Short mmCIF file of C-alpha atoms in Angstrom, two decimals:
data_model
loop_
_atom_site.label_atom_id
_atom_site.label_comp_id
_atom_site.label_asym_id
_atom_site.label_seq_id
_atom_site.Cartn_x
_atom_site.Cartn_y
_atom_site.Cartn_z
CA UNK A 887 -120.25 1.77 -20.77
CA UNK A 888 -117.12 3.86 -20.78
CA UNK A 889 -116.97 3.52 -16.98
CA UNK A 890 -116.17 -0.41 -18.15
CA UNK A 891 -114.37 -0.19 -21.02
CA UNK A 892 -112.00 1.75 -18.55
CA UNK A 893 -111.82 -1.26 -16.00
CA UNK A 894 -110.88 -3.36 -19.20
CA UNK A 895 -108.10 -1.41 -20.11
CA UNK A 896 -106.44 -1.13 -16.83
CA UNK A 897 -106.55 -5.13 -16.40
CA UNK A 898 -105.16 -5.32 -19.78
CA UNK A 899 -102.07 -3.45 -18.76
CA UNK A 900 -101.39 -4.98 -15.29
CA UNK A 901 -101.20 -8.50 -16.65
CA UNK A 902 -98.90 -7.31 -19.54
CA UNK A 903 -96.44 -6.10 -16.52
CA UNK A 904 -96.42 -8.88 -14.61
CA UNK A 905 -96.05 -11.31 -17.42
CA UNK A 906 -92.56 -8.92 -18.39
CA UNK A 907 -91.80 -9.21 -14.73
CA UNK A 908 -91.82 -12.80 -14.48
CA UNK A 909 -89.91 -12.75 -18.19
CA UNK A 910 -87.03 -10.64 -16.38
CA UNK A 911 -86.95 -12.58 -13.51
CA UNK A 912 -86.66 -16.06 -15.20
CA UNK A 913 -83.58 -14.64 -17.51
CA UNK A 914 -81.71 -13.25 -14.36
CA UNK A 915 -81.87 -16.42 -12.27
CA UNK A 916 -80.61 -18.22 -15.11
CA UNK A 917 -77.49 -16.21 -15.44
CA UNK A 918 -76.59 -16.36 -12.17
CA UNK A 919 -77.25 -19.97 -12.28
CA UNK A 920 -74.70 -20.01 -15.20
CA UNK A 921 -72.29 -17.81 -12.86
CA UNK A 922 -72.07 -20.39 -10.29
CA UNK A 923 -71.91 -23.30 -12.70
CA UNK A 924 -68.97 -21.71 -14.15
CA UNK A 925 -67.07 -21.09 -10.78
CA UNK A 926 -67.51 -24.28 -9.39
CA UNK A 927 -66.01 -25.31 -12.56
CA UNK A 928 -63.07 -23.18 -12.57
CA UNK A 929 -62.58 -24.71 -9.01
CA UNK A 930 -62.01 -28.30 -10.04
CA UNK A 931 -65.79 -29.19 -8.88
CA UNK A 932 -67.03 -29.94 -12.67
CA UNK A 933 -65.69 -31.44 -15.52
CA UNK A 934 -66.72 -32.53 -19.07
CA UNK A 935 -68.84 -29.23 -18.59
CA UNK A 936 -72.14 -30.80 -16.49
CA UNK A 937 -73.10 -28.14 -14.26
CA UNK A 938 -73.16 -29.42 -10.94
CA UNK A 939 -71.22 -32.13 -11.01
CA UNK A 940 -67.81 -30.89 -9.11
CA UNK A 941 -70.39 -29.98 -6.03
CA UNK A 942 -72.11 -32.99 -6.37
CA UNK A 943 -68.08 -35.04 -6.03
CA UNK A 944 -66.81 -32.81 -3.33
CA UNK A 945 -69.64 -33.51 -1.00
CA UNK A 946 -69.15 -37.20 -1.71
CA UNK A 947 -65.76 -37.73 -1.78
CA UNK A 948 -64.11 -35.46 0.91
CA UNK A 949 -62.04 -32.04 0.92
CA UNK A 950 -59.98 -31.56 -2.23
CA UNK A 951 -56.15 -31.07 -1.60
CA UNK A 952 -53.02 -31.94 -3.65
CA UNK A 953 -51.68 -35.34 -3.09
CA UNK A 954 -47.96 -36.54 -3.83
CA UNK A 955 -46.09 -39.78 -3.79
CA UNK A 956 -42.90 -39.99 -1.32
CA UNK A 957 -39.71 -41.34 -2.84
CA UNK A 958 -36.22 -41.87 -1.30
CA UNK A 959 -33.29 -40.00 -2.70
CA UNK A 960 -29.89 -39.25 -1.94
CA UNK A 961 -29.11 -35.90 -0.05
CA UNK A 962 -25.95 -33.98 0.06
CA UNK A 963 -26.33 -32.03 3.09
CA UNK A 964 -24.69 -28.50 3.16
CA UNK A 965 -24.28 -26.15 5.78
CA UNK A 966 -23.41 -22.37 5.22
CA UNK A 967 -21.06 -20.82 7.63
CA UNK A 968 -19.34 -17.40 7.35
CA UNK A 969 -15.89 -16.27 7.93
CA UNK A 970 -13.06 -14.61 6.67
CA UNK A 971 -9.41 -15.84 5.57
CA UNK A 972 -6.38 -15.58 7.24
CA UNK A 973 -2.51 -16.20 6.62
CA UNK A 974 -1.12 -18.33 9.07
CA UNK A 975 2.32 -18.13 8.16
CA UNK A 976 3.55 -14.38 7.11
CA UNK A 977 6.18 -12.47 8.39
CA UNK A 978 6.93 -8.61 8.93
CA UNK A 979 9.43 -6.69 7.07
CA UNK A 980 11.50 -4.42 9.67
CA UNK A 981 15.54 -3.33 9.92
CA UNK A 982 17.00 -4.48 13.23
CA UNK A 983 18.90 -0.97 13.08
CA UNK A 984 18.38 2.57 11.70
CA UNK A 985 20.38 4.31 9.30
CA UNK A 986 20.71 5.15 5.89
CA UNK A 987 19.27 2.53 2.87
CA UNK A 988 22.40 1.40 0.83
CA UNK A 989 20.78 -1.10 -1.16
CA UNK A 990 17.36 -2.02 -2.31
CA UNK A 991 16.32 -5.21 -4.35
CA UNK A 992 15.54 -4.61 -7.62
CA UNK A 993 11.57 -4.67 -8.08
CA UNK A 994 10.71 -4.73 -4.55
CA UNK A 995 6.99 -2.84 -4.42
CA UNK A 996 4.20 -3.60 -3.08
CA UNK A 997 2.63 -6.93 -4.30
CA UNK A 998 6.10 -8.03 -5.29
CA UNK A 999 6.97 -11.51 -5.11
CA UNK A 1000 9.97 -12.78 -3.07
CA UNK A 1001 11.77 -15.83 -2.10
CA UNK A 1002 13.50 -16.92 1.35
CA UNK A 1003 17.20 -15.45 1.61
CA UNK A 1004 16.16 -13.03 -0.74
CA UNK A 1005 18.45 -9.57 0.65
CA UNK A 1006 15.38 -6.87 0.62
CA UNK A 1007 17.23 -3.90 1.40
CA UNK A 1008 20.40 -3.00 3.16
CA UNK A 1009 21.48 -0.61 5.91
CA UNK A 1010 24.63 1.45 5.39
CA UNK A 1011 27.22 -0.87 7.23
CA UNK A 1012 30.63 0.54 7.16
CA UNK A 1013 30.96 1.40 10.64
CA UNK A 1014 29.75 -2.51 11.92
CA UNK A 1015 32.37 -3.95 9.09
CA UNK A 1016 35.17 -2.23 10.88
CA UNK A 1017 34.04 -3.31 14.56
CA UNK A 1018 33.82 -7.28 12.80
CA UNK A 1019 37.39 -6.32 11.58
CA UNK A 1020 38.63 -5.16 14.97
CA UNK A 1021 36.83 -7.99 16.97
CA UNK A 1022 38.57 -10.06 14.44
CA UNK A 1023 42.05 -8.74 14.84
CA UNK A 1024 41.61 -9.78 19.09
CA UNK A 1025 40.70 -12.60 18.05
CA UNK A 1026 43.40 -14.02 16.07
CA UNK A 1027 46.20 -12.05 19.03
CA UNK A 1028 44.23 -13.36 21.25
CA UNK A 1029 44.62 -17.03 19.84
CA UNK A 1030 48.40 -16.24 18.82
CA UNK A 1031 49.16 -15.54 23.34
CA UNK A 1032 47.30 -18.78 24.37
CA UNK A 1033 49.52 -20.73 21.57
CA UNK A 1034 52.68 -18.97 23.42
CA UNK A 1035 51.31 -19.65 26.48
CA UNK A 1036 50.89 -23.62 25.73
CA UNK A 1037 54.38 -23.82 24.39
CA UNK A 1038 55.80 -22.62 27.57
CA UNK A 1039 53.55 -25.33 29.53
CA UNK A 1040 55.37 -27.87 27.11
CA UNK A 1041 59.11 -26.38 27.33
CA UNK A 1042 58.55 -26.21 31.51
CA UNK A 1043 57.34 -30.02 31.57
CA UNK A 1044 60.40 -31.11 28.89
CA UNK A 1045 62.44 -29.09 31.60
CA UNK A 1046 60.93 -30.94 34.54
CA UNK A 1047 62.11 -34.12 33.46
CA UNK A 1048 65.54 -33.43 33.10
CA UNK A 1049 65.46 -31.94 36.91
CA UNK A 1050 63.86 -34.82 38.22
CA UNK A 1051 66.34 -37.33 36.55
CA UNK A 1052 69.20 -35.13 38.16
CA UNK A 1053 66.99 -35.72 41.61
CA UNK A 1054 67.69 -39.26 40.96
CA UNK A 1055 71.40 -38.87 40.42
CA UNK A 1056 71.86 -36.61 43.35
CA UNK A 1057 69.79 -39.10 45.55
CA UNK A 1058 71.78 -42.10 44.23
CA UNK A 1059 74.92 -40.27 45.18
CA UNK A 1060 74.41 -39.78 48.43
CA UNK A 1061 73.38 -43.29 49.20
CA UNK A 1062 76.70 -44.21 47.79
CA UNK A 1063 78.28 -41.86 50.23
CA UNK A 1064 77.25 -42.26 53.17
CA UNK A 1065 78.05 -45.89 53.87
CA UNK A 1066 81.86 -44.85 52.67
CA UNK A 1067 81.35 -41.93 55.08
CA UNK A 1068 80.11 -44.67 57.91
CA UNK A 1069 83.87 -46.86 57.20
CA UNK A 1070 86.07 -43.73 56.93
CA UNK A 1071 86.60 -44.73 53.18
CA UNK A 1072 85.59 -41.08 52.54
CA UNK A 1073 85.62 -37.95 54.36
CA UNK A 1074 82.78 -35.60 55.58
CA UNK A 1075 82.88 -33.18 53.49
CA UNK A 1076 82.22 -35.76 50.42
CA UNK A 1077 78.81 -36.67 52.53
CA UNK A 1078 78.00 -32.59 52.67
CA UNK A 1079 78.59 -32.43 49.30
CA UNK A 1080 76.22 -34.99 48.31
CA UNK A 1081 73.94 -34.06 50.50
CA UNK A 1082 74.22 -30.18 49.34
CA UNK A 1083 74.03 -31.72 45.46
CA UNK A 1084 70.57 -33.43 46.40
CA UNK A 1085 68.96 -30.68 47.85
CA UNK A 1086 69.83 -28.37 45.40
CA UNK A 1087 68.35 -31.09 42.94
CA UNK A 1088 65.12 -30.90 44.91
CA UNK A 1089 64.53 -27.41 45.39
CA UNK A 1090 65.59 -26.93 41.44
CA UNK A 1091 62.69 -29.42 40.91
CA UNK A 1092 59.62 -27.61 43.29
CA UNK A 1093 60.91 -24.63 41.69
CA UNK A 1094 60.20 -26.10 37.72
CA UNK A 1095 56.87 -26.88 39.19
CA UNK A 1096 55.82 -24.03 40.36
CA UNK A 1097 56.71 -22.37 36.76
CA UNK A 1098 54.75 -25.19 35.04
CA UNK A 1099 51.65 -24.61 37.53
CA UNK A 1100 52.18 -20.73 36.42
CA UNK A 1101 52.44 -21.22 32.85
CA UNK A 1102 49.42 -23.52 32.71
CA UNK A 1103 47.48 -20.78 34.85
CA UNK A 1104 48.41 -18.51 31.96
CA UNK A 1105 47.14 -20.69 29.37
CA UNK A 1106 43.25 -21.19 31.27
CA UNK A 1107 43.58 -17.16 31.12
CA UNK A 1108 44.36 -17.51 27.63
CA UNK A 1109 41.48 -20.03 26.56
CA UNK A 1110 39.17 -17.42 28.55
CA UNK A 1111 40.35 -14.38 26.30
CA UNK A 1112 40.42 -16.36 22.86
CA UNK A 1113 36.55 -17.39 24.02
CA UNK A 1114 35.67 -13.49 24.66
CA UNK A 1115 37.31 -12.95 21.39
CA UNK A 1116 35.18 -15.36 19.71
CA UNK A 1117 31.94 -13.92 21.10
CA UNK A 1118 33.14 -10.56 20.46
CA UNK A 1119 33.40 -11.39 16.58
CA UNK A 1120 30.16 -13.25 16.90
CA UNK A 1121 28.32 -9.87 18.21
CA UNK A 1122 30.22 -7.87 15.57
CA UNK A 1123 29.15 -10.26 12.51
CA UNK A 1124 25.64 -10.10 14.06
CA UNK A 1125 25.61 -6.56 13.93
CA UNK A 1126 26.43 -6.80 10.29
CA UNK A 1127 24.18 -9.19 9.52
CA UNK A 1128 21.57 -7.07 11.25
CA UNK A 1129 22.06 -4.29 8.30
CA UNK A 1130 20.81 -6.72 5.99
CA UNK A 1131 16.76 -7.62 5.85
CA UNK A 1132 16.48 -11.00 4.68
CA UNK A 1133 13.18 -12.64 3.43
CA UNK A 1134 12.58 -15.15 6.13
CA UNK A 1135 9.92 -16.66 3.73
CA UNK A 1136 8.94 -17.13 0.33
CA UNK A 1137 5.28 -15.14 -0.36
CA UNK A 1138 4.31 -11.81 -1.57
CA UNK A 1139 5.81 -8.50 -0.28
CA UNK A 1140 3.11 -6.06 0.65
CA UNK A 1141 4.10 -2.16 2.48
CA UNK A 1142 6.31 0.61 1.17
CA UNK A 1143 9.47 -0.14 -0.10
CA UNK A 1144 12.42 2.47 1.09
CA UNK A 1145 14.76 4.19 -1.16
CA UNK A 1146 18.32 3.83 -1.49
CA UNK A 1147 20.03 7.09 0.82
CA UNK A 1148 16.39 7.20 2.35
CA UNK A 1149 16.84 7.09 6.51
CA UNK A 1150 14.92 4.35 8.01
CA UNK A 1151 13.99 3.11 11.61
CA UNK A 1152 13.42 -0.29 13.17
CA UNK A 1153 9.78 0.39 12.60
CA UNK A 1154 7.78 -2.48 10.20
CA UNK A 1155 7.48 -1.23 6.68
CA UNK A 1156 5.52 -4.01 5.50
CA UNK A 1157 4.88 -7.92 5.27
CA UNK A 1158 5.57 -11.10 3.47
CA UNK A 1159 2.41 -13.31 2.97
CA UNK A 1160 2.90 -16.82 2.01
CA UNK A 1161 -0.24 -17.35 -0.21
CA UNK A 1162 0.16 -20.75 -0.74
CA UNK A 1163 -0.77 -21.40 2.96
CA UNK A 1164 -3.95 -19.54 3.55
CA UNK A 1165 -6.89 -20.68 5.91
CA UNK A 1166 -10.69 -19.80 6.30
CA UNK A 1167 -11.82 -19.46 9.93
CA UNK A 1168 -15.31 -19.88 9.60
CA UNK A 1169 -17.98 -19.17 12.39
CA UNK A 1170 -21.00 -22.35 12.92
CA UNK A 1171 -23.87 -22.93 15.09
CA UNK A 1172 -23.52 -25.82 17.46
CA UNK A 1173 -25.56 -28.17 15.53
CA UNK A 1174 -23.32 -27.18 12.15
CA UNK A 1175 -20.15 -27.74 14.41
CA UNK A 1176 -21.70 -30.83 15.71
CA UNK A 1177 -21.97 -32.00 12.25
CA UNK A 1178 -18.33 -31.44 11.17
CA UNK A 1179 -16.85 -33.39 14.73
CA UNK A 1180 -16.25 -36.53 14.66
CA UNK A 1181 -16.42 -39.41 17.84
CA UNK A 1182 -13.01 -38.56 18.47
CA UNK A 1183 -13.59 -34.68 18.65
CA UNK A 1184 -11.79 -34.07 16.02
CA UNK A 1185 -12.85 -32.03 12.78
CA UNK A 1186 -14.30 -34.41 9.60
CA UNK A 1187 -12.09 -33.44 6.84
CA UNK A 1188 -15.08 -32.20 5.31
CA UNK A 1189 -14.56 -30.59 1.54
CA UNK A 1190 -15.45 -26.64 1.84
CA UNK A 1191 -16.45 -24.33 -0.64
CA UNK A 1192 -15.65 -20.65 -0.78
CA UNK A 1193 -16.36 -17.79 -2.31
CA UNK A 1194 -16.40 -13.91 -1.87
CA UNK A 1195 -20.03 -12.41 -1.43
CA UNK A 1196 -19.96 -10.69 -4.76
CA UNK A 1197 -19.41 -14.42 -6.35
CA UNK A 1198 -16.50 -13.43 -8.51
CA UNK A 1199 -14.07 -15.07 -6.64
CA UNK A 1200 -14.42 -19.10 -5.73
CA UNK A 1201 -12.11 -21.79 -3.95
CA UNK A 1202 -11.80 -25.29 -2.66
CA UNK A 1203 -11.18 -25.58 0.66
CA UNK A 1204 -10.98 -28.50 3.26
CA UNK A 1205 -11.61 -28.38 6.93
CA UNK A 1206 -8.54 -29.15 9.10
CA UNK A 1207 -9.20 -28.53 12.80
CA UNK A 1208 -11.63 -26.67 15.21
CA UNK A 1209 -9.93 -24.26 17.28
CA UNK A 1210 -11.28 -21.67 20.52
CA UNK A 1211 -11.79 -17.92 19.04
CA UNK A 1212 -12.21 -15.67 21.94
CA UNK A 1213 -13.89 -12.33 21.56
CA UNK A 1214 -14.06 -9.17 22.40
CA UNK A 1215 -16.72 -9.53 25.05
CA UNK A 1216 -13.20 -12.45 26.66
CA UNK A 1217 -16.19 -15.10 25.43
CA UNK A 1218 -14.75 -18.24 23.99
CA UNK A 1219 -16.51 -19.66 21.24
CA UNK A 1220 -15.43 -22.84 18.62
CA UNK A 1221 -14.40 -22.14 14.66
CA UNK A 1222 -13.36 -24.80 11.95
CA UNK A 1223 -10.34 -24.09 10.38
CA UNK A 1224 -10.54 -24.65 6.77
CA UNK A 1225 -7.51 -24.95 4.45
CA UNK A 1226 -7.25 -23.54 0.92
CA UNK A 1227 -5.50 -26.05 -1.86
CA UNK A 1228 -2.69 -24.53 -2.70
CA UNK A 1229 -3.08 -24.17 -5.98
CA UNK A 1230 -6.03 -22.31 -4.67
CA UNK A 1231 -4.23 -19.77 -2.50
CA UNK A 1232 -4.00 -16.52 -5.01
CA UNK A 1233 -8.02 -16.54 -5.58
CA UNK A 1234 -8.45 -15.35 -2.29
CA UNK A 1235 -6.39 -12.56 -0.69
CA UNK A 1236 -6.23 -12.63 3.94
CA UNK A 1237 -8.74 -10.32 5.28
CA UNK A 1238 -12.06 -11.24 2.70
CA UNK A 1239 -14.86 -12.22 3.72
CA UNK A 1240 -16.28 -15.19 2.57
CA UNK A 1241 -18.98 -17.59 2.77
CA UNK A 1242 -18.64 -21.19 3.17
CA UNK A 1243 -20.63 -24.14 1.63
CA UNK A 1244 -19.54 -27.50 3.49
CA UNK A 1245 -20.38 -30.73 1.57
CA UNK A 1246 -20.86 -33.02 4.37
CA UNK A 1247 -21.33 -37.03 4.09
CA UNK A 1248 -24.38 -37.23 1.56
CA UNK A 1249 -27.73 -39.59 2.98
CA UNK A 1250 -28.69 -42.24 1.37
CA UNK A 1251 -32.32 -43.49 0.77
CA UNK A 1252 -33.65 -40.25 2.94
CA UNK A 1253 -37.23 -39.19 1.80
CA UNK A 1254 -37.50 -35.22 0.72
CA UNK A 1255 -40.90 -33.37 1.42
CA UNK A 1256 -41.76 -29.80 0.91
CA UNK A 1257 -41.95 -28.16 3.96
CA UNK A 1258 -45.45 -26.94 3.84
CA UNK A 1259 -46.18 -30.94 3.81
CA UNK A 1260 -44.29 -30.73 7.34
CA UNK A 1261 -45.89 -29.24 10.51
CA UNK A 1262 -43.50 -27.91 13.01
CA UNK A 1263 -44.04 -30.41 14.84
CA UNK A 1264 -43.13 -33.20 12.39
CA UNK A 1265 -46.32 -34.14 11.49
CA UNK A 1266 -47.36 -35.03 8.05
CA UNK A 1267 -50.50 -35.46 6.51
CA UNK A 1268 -50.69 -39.42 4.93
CA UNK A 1269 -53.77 -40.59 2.51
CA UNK A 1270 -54.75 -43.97 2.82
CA UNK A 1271 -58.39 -45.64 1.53
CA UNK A 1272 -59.12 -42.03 0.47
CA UNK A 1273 -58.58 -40.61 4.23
CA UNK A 1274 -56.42 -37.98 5.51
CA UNK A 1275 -54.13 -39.77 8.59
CA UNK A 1276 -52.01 -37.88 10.25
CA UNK A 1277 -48.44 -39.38 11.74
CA UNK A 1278 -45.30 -37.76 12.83
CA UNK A 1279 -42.14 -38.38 11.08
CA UNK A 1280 -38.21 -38.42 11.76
CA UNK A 1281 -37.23 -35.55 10.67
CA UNK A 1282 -33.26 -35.53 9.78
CA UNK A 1283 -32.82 -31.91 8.45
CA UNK A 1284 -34.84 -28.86 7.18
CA UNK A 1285 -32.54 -27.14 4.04
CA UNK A 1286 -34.26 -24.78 2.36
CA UNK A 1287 -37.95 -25.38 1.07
CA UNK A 1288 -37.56 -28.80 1.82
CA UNK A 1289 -37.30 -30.75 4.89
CA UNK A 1290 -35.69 -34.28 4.59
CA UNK A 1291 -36.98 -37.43 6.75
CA UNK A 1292 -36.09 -41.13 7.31
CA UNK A 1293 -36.78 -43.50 4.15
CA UNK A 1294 -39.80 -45.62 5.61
CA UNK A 1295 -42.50 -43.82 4.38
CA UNK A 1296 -41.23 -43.79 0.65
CA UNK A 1297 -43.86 -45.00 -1.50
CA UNK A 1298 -47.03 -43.48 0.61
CA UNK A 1299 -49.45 -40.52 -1.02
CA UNK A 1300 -49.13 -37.48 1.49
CA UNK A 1301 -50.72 -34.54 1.22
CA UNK A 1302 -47.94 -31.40 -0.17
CA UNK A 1303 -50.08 -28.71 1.56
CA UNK A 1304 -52.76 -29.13 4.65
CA UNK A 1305 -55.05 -26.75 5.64
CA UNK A 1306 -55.56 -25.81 9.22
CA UNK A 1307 -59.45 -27.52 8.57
CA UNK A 1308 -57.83 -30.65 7.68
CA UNK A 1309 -58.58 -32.99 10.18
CA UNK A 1310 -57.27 -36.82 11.01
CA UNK A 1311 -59.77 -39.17 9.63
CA UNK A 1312 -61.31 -37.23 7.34
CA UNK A 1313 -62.47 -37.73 3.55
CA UNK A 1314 -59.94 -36.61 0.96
CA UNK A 1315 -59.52 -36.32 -2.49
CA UNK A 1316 -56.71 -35.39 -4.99
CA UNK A 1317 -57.22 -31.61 -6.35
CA UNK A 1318 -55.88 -32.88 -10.05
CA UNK A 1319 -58.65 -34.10 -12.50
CA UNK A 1320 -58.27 -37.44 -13.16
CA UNK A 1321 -55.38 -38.27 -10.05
CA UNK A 1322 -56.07 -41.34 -7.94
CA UNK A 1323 -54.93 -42.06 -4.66
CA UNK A 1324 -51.12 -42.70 -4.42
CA UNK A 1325 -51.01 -40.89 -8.07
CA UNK A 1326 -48.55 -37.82 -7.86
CA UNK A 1327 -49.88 -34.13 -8.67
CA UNK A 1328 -47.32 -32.26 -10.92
CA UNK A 1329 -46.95 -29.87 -8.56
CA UNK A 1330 -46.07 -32.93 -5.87
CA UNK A 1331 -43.51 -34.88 -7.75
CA UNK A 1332 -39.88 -35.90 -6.72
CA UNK A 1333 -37.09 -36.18 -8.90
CA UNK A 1334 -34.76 -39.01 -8.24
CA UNK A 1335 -31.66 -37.10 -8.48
CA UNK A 1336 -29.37 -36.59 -5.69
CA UNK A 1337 -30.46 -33.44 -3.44
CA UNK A 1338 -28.02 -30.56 -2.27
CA UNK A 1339 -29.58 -29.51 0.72
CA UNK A 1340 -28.68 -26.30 2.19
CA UNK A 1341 -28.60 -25.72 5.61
CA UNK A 1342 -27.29 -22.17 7.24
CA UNK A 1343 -27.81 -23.94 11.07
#
């Protein structure tokens, strides 16, 4: 009896652990159940909180991926370029001689401000004064024996006429003689008289000649020495003028201005920059240069914005020609010249570096897609009749996280990011709850503002 009461017992207890067994295992498939429900939901595969149901969709309906509407908009393409700015038109600040500073403008410093004709500083000049004065002095005595000179041409050639009408009087009176001579009217020695009379009138004349040629020799030697005597007062003013540094320019004086009784050589002691006139030469890529040439060759007077890397300092600039920079390598490569308004000029100081956005010729009705919607090969990812179909697109540029194409496909539903699973043909369905094809996600949509697109190629 015991021996079965035993038996009893032990039966008793096995079925009251299986039956808790079975109890724990039915509460532990239920949560994970529960688990699963709930990530499938979190996943966009359930709504309105049936379990199941997102699963149930996705297997239906095709892969779930984010779906956005193309639109045309207006771009404003902008390439980046680097450079730095330069002053075209400057000029150094040197004395032509040395010596000792007599005379310094008043203010002249560094940064100073300066016009054209302005007298910067002057060299001691007494000793070039007195070689103008000398040089002078030649000239005028110089100018005072040529006017001799030509007065005794003029008092010769009055002279010679008088001698040659006398010529003519001693000619005419031996004509008259000799036929009185021929009929014994006169004697012979009246003939030798007239003859003697004549000659002596001839040789007077050769002989005023020869004076004249002389005199007029005199005067050619005279011209010569009043024309050294110019140059010579010429080279002397020169040398004066050379103590004197003028400002060829108007601009801003930058160096070390001397002091007055300080000693100076011809060496450069600084320069004047004319700030109103400063240019940007600014480095592209071929394609950016492409860009910014136009069918002639010539550079698009494209506008140009500039500005110092630490942003603080900003201009307007406008491109004006392209131009050959060679290197140090003897390379040869192309850079736009850009010129700063000139109200513009003092922003910007020659030798910063700056970097350049140029606003080219904006594009009208172009369609803007991110570029994860573009492969590299330009394909993109359509959805039509709930299929993915894939087609390559024009692609006109790539600036930034967006890459811009031709306006036909505005209006179509594309897909903003396919996976590498995707595959043409396939089922697809838009990730947002509620979204029907050709409905934009929010995370798809296009504004329809114009675009600046920036572009560093």
């Amino acid at each position: 009896m015991a021996r079965i009461v035993k038996i009893l017992l032990l039966s008793t207890a096995l079925v009251s652990t299986a039956g808790f067994a079975t109890w724990q295992g039915a509460r532990v498939s239920a949560a994970l159940t529960e688990e699963t429900e709930t990530a499938v939901s979190r996943r966009g595969g359930g709504s309105g909180g049936r379990p199941g149901r997102g699963t149930r969709e996705a297997a239906a309906q095709g892969e779930v991926v984010d779906i956005a509407t193309a639109q045309a908009t207006t771009m404003q393409p902008v390439s980046i370029a680097y450079g730095r700015i330069t002053a075209p038109r400057s000029a150094q600040v040197a004395a032509a001689v040395s010596g000792e500073v007599a005379f310094v403008k008043e203010g002249l410093r560094d940064g100073a401000l300066v016009e054209a004709g302005d007298v910067l500083f002057k060299i001691d000049d007494a000793e070039a004064a007195s070689t103008l004065r000398e040089a002078e002095i030649s000239q005028r005595a110089a100018e005072a024996a040529l006017e001799n000179d030509r007065r005794r041409v003029n008092e010769l050639s009055e002279e010679l006429v008088l001698l040659e009408e006398q010529l003519e009087i001693a000619q005419a009176e031996l004509e008259r003689t000799r036929p009185l001579v021929d009929r014994g009217l006169s004697g012979v020695a009246a003939l030798d008289a007239a003859r003697s009379s004549e000659l002596s009138a001839r040789q007077g004349l050769v002989a005023q000649k020869a004076s004249i040629s002389a005199a007029e020799n005199e005067v050619a030697q005279g011209e010569i020495a009043v024309e050294q005597a110019v140059l010579a007062v010429e080279r002397a003013e020169r040398a004066l003028a050379d103590h004197e540094v003028v400002a060829p320019i108007d601009g801003e004086f930058s160096g070390s201005a001397p002091l007055a009784g300080q000693s100076v050589t011809t060496a450069a002691i600084g320069e004047i920059v004319d700030l109103t006139q400063l240019e940007a030469r600014l480095e592209l890529s071929q394609a950016a240069l492409s860009r910014i040439t136009g069918a002639d060759g010539r550079a698009i007077p494209l506008e140009v914005e500039l500005r110092r890397p630490s942003g603080d300092v900003r201009a307007l600039a406008r491109i004006d020609r392209l131009a050959l920079d060679t290197s140090t390598d003897d390379s040869e490569s192309s850079v736009a010249i850009a010129t700063l308004l000139a109200e513009q000029g003092a922003r910007l100081r020659p030798g910063d570096f700056v970097e350049a956005r140029i606003l080219e010729e904006a594009l009208d009705g172009v369609v803007a897609l991110p570029v994860s919607a573009v492969s590299p090969e330009g394909r993109v990812v359509f959805v039509e009749a709930g299929q993915a179909v894939f087609e390559t697109v024009e692609v006109i540029r790539a600036s930034g996280d967006e890459v811009f194409v031709e306006g036909g496909i505005a209006g179509r539903s594309y897909v903003v990011t396919p996976g590498a699973e995707l595959t043409d043909g396939q089922a697809v369905m838009a990730q947002t709850e509620g979204a029907a094809e050709g409905e934009d996600s929010p995370a798809g949509q296009n504004g329809e503002r114009p675009r600046a697109g920036r572009d560093g190629a």
